[in-house]
Short mmCIF file of C-alpha atoms in Angstrom, two decimals:
data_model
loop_
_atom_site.label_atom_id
_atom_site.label_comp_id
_atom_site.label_asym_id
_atom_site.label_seq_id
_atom_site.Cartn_x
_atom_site.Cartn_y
_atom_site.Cartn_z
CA UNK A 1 57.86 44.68 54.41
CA UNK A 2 59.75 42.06 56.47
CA UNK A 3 59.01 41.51 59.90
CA UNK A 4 61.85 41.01 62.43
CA UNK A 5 60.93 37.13 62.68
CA UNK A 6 61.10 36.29 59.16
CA UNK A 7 64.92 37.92 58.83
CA UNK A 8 65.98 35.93 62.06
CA UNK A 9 64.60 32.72 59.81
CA UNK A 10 66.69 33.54 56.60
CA UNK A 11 70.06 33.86 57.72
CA UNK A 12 70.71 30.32 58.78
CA UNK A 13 68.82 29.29 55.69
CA UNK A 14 71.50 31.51 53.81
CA UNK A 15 74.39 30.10 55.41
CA UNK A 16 73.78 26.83 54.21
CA UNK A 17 73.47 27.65 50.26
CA UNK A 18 76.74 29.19 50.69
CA UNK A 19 78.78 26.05 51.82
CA UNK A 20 81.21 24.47 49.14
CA UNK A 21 79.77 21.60 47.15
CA UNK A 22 81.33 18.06 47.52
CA UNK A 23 84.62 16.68 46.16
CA UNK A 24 84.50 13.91 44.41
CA UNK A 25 87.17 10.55 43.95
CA UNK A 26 89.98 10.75 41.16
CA UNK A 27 88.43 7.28 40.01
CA UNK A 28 85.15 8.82 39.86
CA UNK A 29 86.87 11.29 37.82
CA UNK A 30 88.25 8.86 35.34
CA UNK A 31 85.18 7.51 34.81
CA UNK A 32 83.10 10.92 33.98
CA UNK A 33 85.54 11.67 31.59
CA UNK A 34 85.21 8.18 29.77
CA UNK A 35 81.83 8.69 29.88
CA UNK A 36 81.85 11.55 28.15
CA UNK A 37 84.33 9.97 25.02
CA UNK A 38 81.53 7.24 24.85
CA UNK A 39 78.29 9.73 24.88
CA UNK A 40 80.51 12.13 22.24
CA UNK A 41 81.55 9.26 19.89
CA UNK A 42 77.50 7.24 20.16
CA UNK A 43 76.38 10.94 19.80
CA UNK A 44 79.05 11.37 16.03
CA UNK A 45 78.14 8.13 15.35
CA UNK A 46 74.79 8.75 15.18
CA UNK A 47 74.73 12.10 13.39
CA UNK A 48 76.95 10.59 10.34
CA UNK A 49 74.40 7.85 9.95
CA UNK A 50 71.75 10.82 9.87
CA UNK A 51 73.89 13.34 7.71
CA UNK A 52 74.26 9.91 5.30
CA UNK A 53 70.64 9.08 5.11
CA UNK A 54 69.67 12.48 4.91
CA UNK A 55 71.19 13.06 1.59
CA UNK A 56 69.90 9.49 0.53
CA UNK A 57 66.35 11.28 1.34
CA UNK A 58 67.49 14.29 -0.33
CA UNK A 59 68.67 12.54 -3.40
CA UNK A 60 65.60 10.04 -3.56
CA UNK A 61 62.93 12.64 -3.16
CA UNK A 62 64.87 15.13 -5.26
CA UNK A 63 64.83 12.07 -8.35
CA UNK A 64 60.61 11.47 -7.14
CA UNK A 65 60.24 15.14 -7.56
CA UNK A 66 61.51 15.12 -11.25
CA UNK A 67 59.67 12.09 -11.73
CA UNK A 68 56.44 13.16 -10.69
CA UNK A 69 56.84 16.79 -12.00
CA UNK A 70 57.74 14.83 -15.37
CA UNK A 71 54.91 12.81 -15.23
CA UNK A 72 52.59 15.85 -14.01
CA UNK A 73 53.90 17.51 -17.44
CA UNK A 74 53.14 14.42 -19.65
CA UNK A 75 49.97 14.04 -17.70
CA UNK A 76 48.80 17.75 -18.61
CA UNK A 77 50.27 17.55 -22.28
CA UNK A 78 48.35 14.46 -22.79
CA UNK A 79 45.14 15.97 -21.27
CA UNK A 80 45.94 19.41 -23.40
CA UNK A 81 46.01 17.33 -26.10
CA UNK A 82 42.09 15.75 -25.39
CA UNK A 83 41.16 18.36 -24.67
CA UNK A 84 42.04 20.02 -27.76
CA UNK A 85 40.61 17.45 -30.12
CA UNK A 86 37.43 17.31 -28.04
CA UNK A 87 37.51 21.16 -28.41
CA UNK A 88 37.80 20.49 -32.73
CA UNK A 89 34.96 17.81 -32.82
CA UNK A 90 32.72 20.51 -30.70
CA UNK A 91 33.79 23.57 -33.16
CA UNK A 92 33.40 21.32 -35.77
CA UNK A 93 29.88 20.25 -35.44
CA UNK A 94 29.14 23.51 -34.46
CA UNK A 95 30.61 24.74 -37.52
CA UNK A 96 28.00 21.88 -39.37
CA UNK A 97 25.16 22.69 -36.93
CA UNK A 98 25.35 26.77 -37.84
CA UNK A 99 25.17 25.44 -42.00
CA UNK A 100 22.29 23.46 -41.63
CA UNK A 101 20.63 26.37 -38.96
CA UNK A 102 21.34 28.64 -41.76
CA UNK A 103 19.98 26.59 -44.59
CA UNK A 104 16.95 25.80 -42.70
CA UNK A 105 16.43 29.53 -42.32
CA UNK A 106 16.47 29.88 -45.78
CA UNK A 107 13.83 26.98 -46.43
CA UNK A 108 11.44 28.26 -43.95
CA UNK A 109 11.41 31.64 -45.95
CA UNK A 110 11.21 29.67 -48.77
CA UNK A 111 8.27 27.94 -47.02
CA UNK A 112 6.46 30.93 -46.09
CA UNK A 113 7.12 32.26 -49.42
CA UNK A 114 5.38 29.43 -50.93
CA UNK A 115 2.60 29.99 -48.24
CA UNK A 116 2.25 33.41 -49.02
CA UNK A 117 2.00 32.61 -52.79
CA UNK A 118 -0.94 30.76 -52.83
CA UNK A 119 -2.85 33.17 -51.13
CA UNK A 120 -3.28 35.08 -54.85
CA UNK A 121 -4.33 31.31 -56.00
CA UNK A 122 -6.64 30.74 -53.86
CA UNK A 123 -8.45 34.19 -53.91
CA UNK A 124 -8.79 33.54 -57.88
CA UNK A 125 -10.43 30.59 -57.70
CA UNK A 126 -12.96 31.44 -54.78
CA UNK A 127 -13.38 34.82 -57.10
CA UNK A 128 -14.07 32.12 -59.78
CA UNK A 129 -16.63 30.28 -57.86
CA UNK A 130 -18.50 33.56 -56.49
CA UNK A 131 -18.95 34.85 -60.51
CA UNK A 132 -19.82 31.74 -61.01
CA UNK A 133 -23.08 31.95 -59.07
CA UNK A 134 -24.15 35.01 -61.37
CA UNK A 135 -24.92 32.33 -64.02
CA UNK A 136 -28.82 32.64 -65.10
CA UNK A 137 -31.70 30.14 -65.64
CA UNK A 138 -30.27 26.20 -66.48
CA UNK A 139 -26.65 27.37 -66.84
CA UNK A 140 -26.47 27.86 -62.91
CA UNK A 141 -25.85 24.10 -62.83
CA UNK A 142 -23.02 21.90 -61.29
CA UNK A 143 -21.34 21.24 -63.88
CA UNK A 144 -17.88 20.18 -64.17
CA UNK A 145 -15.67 23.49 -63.77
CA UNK A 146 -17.03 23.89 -60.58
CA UNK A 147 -16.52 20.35 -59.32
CA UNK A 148 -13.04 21.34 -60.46
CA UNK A 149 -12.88 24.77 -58.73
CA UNK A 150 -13.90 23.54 -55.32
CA UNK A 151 -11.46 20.63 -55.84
CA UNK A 152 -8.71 23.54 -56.49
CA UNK A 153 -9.55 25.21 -53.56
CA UNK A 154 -9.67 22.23 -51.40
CA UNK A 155 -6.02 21.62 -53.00
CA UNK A 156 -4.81 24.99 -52.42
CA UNK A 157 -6.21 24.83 -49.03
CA UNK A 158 -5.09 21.46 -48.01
CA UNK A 159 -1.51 22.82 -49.34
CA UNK A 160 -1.80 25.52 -47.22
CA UNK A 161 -2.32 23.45 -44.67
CA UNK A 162 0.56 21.19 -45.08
CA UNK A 163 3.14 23.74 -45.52
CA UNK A 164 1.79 25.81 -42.48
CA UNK A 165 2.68 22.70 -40.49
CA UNK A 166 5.92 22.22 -42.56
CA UNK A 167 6.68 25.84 -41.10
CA UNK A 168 6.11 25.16 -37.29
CA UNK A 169 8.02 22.07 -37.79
CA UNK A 170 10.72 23.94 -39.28
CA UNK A 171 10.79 26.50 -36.71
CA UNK A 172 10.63 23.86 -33.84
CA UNK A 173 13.64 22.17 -35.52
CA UNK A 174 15.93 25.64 -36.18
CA UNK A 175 14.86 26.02 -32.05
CA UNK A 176 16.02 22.58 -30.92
CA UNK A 177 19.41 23.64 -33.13
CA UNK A 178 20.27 26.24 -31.78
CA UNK A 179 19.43 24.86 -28.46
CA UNK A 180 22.39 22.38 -29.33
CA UNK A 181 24.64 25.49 -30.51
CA UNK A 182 24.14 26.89 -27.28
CA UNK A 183 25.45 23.75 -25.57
CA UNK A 184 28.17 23.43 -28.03
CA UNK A 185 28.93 26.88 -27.66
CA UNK A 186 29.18 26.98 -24.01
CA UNK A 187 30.88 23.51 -23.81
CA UNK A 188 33.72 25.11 -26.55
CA UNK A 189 33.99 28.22 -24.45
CA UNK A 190 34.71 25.90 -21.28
CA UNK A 191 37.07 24.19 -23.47
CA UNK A 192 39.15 27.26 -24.14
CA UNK A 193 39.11 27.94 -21.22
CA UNK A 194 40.50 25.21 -19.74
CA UNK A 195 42.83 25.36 -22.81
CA UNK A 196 44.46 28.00 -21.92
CA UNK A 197 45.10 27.45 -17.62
CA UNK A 198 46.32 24.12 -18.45
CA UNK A 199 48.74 26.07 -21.38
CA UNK A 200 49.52 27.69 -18.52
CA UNK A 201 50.34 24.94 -16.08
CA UNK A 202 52.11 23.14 -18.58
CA UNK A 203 54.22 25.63 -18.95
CA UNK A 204 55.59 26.33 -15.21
CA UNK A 205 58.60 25.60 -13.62
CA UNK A 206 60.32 25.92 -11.18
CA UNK A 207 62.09 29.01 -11.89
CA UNK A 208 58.94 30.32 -12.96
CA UNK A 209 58.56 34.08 -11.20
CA UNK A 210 54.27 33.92 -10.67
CA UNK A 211 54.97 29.96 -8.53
CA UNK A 212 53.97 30.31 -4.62
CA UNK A 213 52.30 28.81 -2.00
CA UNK A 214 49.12 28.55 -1.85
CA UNK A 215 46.53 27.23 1.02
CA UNK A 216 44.39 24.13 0.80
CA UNK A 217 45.04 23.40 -2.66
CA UNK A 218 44.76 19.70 -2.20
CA UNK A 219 40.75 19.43 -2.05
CA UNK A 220 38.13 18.16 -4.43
CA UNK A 221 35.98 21.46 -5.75
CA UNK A 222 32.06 20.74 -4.93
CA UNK A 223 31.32 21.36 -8.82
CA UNK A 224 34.25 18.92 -10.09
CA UNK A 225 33.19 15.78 -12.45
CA UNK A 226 35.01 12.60 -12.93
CA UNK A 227 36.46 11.93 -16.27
CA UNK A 228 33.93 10.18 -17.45
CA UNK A 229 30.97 12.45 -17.00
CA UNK A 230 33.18 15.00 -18.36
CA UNK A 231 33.76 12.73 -21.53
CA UNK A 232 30.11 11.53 -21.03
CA UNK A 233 29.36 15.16 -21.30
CA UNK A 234 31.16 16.23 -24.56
CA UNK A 235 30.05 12.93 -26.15
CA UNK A 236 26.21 14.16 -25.32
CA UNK A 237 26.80 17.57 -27.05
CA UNK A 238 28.24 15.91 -29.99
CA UNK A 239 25.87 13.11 -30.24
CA UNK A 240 22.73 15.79 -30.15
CA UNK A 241 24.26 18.57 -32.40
CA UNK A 242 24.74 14.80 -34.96
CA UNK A 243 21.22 13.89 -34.17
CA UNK A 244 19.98 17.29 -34.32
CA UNK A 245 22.05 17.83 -37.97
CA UNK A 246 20.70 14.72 -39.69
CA UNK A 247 17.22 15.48 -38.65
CA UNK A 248 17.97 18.81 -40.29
CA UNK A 249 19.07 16.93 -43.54
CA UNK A 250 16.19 14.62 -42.88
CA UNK A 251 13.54 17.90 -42.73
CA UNK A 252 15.73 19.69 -45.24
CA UNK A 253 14.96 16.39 -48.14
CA UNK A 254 11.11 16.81 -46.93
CA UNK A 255 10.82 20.18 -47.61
CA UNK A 256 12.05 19.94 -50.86
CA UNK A 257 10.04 16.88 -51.70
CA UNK A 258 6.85 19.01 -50.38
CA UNK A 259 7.61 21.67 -52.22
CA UNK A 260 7.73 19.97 -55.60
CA UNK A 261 5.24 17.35 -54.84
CA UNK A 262 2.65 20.49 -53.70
CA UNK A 263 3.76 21.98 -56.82
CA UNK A 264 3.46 19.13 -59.13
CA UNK A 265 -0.26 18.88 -57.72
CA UNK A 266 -1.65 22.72 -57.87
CA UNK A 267 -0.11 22.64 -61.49
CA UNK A 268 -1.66 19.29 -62.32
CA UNK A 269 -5.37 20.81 -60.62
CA UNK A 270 -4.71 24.06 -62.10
CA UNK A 271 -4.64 22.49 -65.57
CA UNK A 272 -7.81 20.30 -64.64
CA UNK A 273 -9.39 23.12 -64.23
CA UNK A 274 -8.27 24.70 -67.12
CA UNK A 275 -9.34 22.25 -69.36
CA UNK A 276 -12.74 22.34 -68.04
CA UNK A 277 -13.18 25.63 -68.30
CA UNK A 278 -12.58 25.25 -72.22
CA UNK A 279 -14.69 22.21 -72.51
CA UNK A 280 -17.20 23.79 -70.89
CA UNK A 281 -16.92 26.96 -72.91
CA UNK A 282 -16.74 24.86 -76.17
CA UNK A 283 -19.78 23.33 -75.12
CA UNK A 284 -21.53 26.56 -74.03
CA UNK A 285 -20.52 28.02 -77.57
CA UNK A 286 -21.77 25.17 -79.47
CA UNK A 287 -24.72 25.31 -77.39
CA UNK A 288 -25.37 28.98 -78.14
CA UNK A 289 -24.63 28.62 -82.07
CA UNK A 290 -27.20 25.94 -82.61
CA UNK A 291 -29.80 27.91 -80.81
CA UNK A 292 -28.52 30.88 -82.97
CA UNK A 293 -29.63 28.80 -85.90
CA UNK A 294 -32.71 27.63 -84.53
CA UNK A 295 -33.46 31.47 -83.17
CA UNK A 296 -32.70 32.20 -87.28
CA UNK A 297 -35.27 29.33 -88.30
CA UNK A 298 -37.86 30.09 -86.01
CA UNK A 299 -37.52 34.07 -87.27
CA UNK A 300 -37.43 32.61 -90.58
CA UNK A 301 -40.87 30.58 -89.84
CA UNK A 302 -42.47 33.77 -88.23
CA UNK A 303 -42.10 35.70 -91.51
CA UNK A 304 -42.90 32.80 -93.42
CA UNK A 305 -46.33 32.10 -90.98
CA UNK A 306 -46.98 36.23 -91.20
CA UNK A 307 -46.72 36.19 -94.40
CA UNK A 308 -49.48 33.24 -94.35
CA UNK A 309 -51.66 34.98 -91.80
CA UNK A 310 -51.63 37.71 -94.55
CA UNK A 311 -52.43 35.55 -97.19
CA UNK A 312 -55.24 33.74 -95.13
CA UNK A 313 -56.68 37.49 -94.43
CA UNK A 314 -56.68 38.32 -97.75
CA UNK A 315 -58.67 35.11 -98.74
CA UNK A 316 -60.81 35.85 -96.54
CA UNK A 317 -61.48 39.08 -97.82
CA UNK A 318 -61.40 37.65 -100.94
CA UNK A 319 -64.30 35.85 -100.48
CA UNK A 320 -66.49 38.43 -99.23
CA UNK A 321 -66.86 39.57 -103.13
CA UNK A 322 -68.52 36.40 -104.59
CA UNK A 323 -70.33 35.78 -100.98
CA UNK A 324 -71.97 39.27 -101.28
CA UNK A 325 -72.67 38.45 -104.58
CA UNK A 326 -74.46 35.14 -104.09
CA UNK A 327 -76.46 36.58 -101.61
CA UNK A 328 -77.49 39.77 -103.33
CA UNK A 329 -78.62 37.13 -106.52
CA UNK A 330 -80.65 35.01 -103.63
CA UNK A 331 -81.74 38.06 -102.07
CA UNK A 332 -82.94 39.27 -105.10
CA UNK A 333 -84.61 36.43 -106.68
CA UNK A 334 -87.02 36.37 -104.23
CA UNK A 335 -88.25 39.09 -106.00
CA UNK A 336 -89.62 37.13 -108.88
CA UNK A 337 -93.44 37.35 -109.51
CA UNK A 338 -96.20 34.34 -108.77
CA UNK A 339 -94.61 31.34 -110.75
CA UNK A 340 -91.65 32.39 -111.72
CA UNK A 341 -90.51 32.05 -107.80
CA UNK A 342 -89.42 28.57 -108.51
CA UNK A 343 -86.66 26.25 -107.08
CA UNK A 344 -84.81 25.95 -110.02
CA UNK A 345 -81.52 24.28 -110.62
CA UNK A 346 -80.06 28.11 -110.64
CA UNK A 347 -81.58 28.43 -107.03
CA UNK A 348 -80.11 25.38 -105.56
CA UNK A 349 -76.97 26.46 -107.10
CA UNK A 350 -76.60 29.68 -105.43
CA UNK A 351 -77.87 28.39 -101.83
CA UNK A 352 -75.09 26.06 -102.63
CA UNK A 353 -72.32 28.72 -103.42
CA UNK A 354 -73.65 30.41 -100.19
CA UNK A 355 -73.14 27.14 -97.93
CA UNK A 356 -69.54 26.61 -99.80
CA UNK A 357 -67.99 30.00 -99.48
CA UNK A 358 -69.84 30.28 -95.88
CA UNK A 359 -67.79 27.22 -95.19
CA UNK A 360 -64.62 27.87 -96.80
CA UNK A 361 -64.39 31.62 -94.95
CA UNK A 362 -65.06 29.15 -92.04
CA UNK A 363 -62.10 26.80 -92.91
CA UNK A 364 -60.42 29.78 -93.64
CA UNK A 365 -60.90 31.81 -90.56
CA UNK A 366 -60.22 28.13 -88.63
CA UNK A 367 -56.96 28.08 -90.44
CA UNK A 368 -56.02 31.47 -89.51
CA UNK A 369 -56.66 31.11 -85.84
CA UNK A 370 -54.77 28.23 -85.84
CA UNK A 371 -51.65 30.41 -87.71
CA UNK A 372 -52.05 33.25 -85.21
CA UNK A 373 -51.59 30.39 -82.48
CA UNK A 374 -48.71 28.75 -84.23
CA UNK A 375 -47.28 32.03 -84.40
CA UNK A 376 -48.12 33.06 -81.52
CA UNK A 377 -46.27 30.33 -80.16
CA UNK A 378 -43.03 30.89 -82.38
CA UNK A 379 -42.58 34.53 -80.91
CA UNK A 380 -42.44 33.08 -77.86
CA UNK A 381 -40.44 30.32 -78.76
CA UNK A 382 -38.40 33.38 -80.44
CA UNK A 383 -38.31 35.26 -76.84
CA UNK A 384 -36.94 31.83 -75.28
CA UNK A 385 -34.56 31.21 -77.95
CA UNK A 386 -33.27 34.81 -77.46
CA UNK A 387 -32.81 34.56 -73.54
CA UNK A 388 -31.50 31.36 -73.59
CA UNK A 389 -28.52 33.01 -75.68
CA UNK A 390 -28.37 35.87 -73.22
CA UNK A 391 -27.71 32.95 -70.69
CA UNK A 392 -25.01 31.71 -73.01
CA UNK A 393 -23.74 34.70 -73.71
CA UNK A 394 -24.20 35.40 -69.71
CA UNK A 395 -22.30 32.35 -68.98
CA UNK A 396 -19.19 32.64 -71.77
CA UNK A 397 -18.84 36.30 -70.70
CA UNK A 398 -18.15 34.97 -66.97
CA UNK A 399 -16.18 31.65 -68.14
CA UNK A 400 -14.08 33.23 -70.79
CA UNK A 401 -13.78 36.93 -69.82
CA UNK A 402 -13.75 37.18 -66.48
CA UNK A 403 -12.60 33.53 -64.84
CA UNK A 404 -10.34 32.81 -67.52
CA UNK A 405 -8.93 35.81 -67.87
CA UNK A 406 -8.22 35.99 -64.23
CA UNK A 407 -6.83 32.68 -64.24
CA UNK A 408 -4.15 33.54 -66.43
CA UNK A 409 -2.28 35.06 -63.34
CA UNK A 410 -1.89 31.59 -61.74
CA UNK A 411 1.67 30.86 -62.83
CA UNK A 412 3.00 26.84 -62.88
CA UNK A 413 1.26 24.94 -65.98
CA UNK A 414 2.20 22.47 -67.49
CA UNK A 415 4.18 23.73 -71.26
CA UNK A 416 4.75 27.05 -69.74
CA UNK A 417 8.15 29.11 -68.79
CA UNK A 418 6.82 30.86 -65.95
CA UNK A 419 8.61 31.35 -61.95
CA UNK A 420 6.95 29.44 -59.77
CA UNK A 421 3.56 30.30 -56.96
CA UNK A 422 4.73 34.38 -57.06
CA UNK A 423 7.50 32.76 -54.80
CA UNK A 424 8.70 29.50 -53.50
CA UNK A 425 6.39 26.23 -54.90
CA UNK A 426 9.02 25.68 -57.79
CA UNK A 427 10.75 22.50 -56.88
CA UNK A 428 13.89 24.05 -58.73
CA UNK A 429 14.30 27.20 -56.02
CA UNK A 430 18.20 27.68 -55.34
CA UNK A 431 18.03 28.92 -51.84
#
């Protein structure tokens, strides 16, 4: 509330905002009013010159709008238009990295085909080698099949070898492809992509319905590239998809240059061998035939020395007659009386015929020990001749019947119309 003192205090304060305000001169009257002509007419003035260059502004940055917005449009036509051909050389080495991808699928399985193949090969002619070692007495030799045997199997092996590497090369290379698919993949993707929003920017306008406002558009995104690392970029994937096809071509040539060069080799071995076998054989059979005819001379000299042991036997028995005799005429003669026991001519004779047939039985019996060794000696010579034709026979059986035999299974000789290894050495494979 108010005190008393402070409402005395107001009221003259009061009484002096109501007094009348001044009056002024009628020349300081003119001169307001000319004042205000001048301030109204500067004030026109200057809002015609304003109204004037505001629709030179409007016009000008109306005509800068078009101008820009048409060069925005060219600018995003042009860049639709790099982008799409970047976006055709990516699909298309895509489209030529896939083909050679897929081809070099097909030669790896034509690889491990091969590989598989000579698996059969190899097994043969280490079965070869192991009946082989069943040979007997001085046909267990090393001889020249089995040079050529363990030279097969060092072939077949060292093949094996080769193409096992061919195959991890193979698969490194279909790896480092697709690694380059991926990145042409992903780059065409982004491509598209961007393909279609700047389809879509390109075709705005301003009487578009989905245009607005939108905030902080005019940055640089954290992830953005400059033109050139984005054409740097493109040009990498293209230039390692191209590097990555030719050394596909490159591996592609080798494969097939493996393949018949590996093939051209087994067959050449495989006939090697071959050959040997039936030089061997021939060898082994003409071996065996002459000791057939000696085995039939030697039998032939055993009857003909049994039938001499006979005849020596029977001499000898022959002779026991007239020795008998001569000694029954000397025995008895010494029977003769006094005189008459005289050393005639008779008497010499007979001790004479004694001594002879004495030494002829000798000669005789001589003779026939010296047949029974001779023929002792041809019945083993016999027994020798007929085991050393076991061996041959030993040795053909396992050289003709069982290697050879075998062998037959190896496909790829030389003269013959057979597939290739059971499966991918034939230089000629259509993939």
């Amino acid at each position: 509330m108010c005190s008393p003192k402070d409402i005395r205090l107001w009221k003259p304060q009061m009484a002096k905002l109501l007094q009348p305000p001044p009056k002024f001169l009628p020349s300081e009257w003119h001169i307001a009013n000319k004042n205000q002509y001048h301030s109204a007419e500067a004030q026109r003035s200057r809002s015609e010159r304003l109204v004037a260059e505001s629709q030179r502004l409007v016009d000008e940055i109306e005509k800068t709008t078009r101008k820009s917005q048409s060069d925005v449009n060219k600018k995003l036509e042009q860049r639709l238009e790099e982008v799409k051909f970047w976006k055709k050389e990516l699909d298309d080495k895509l489209e030529q990295l896939v083909h050679e991808t897929e081809d070099l699928l097909i030669f790896k399985i034509r690889l491990e085909k091969a590989l598989e193949s000579l698996k059969e090969p190899l097994h043969i002619t280490q079965r070869c080698l192991a009946y082989r070692e069943k040979r007997v007495g001085m046909d267990l030799m090393h001889d020249e099949v089995e040079r050529e045997l363990i030279k097969e199997t060092e072939v077949i092996q060292g093949v094996m070898a080769l193409l096992t590497r061919t195959v991890e090369e193979t698969s490194e290379q279909i790896r480092l492809n697709r690694s380059a698919k991926y990145n042409l993949e992903k780059d065409v993707k982004d491509k598209f992509v961007a393909l279609t929003i700047d389809d879509i920017c390109f075709s705005l306008n301003n009487n578009s319905p989905n245009i607005r406002y939108s905030e902080n558009v005019i940055r640089v995104e954290p992830k953005s590239v400059s033109l050139e690392d984005w054409l740097d970029f493109s040009n990498a994937n293209v230039e390692k998809a191209d590097k990555q096809r030719n050394n596909s071509l490159m591996l592609k040539a080798l494969v097939d240059r493996i393949l018949s060069q590996t093939a051209h080799d087994l067959r050449r071995q495989c006939d090697v061998v071959d050959t040997a076998f039936k030089n061997g054989l021939k060898e082994t059979k003409d071996a065996k035939d002459k000791l057939a005819v000696h085995l039939a001379k030697v039998m032939e000299e055993i009857a003909s020395q049994e039938k001499n042991i006979t005849a020596l036997e029977k001499a000898i028995l022959d002779q026991e007659g007239p020795a008998k005799v001569a000694h029954t005429r000397l025995e008895t003669r010494t029977r003769r009386p006094n005189v008459e026991l005289c050393r005639d001519t008779a008497q010499y004779r007979l001790i004479k015929e004694v001594q002879e047939i004495s030494h002829n039985v000798a000669r005789l019996k001589e003779t026939l020990a010296q047949a029974q060794v001779v023929l002792k000696g041809l019945n083993r010579r016999q027994l020798a001749l007929q085991e050393e034709i076991q061996v041959k026979e030993n040795t053909i059986y396992i050289d003709e019947v069982l290697c050879m035999q075998m062998r037959k299974s190896i496909p790829l000789r030389d003269g013959e119309e057979q597939r290739g290894w059971a499966g991918g050495l034939h230089p000629d494979a259509v993939c």
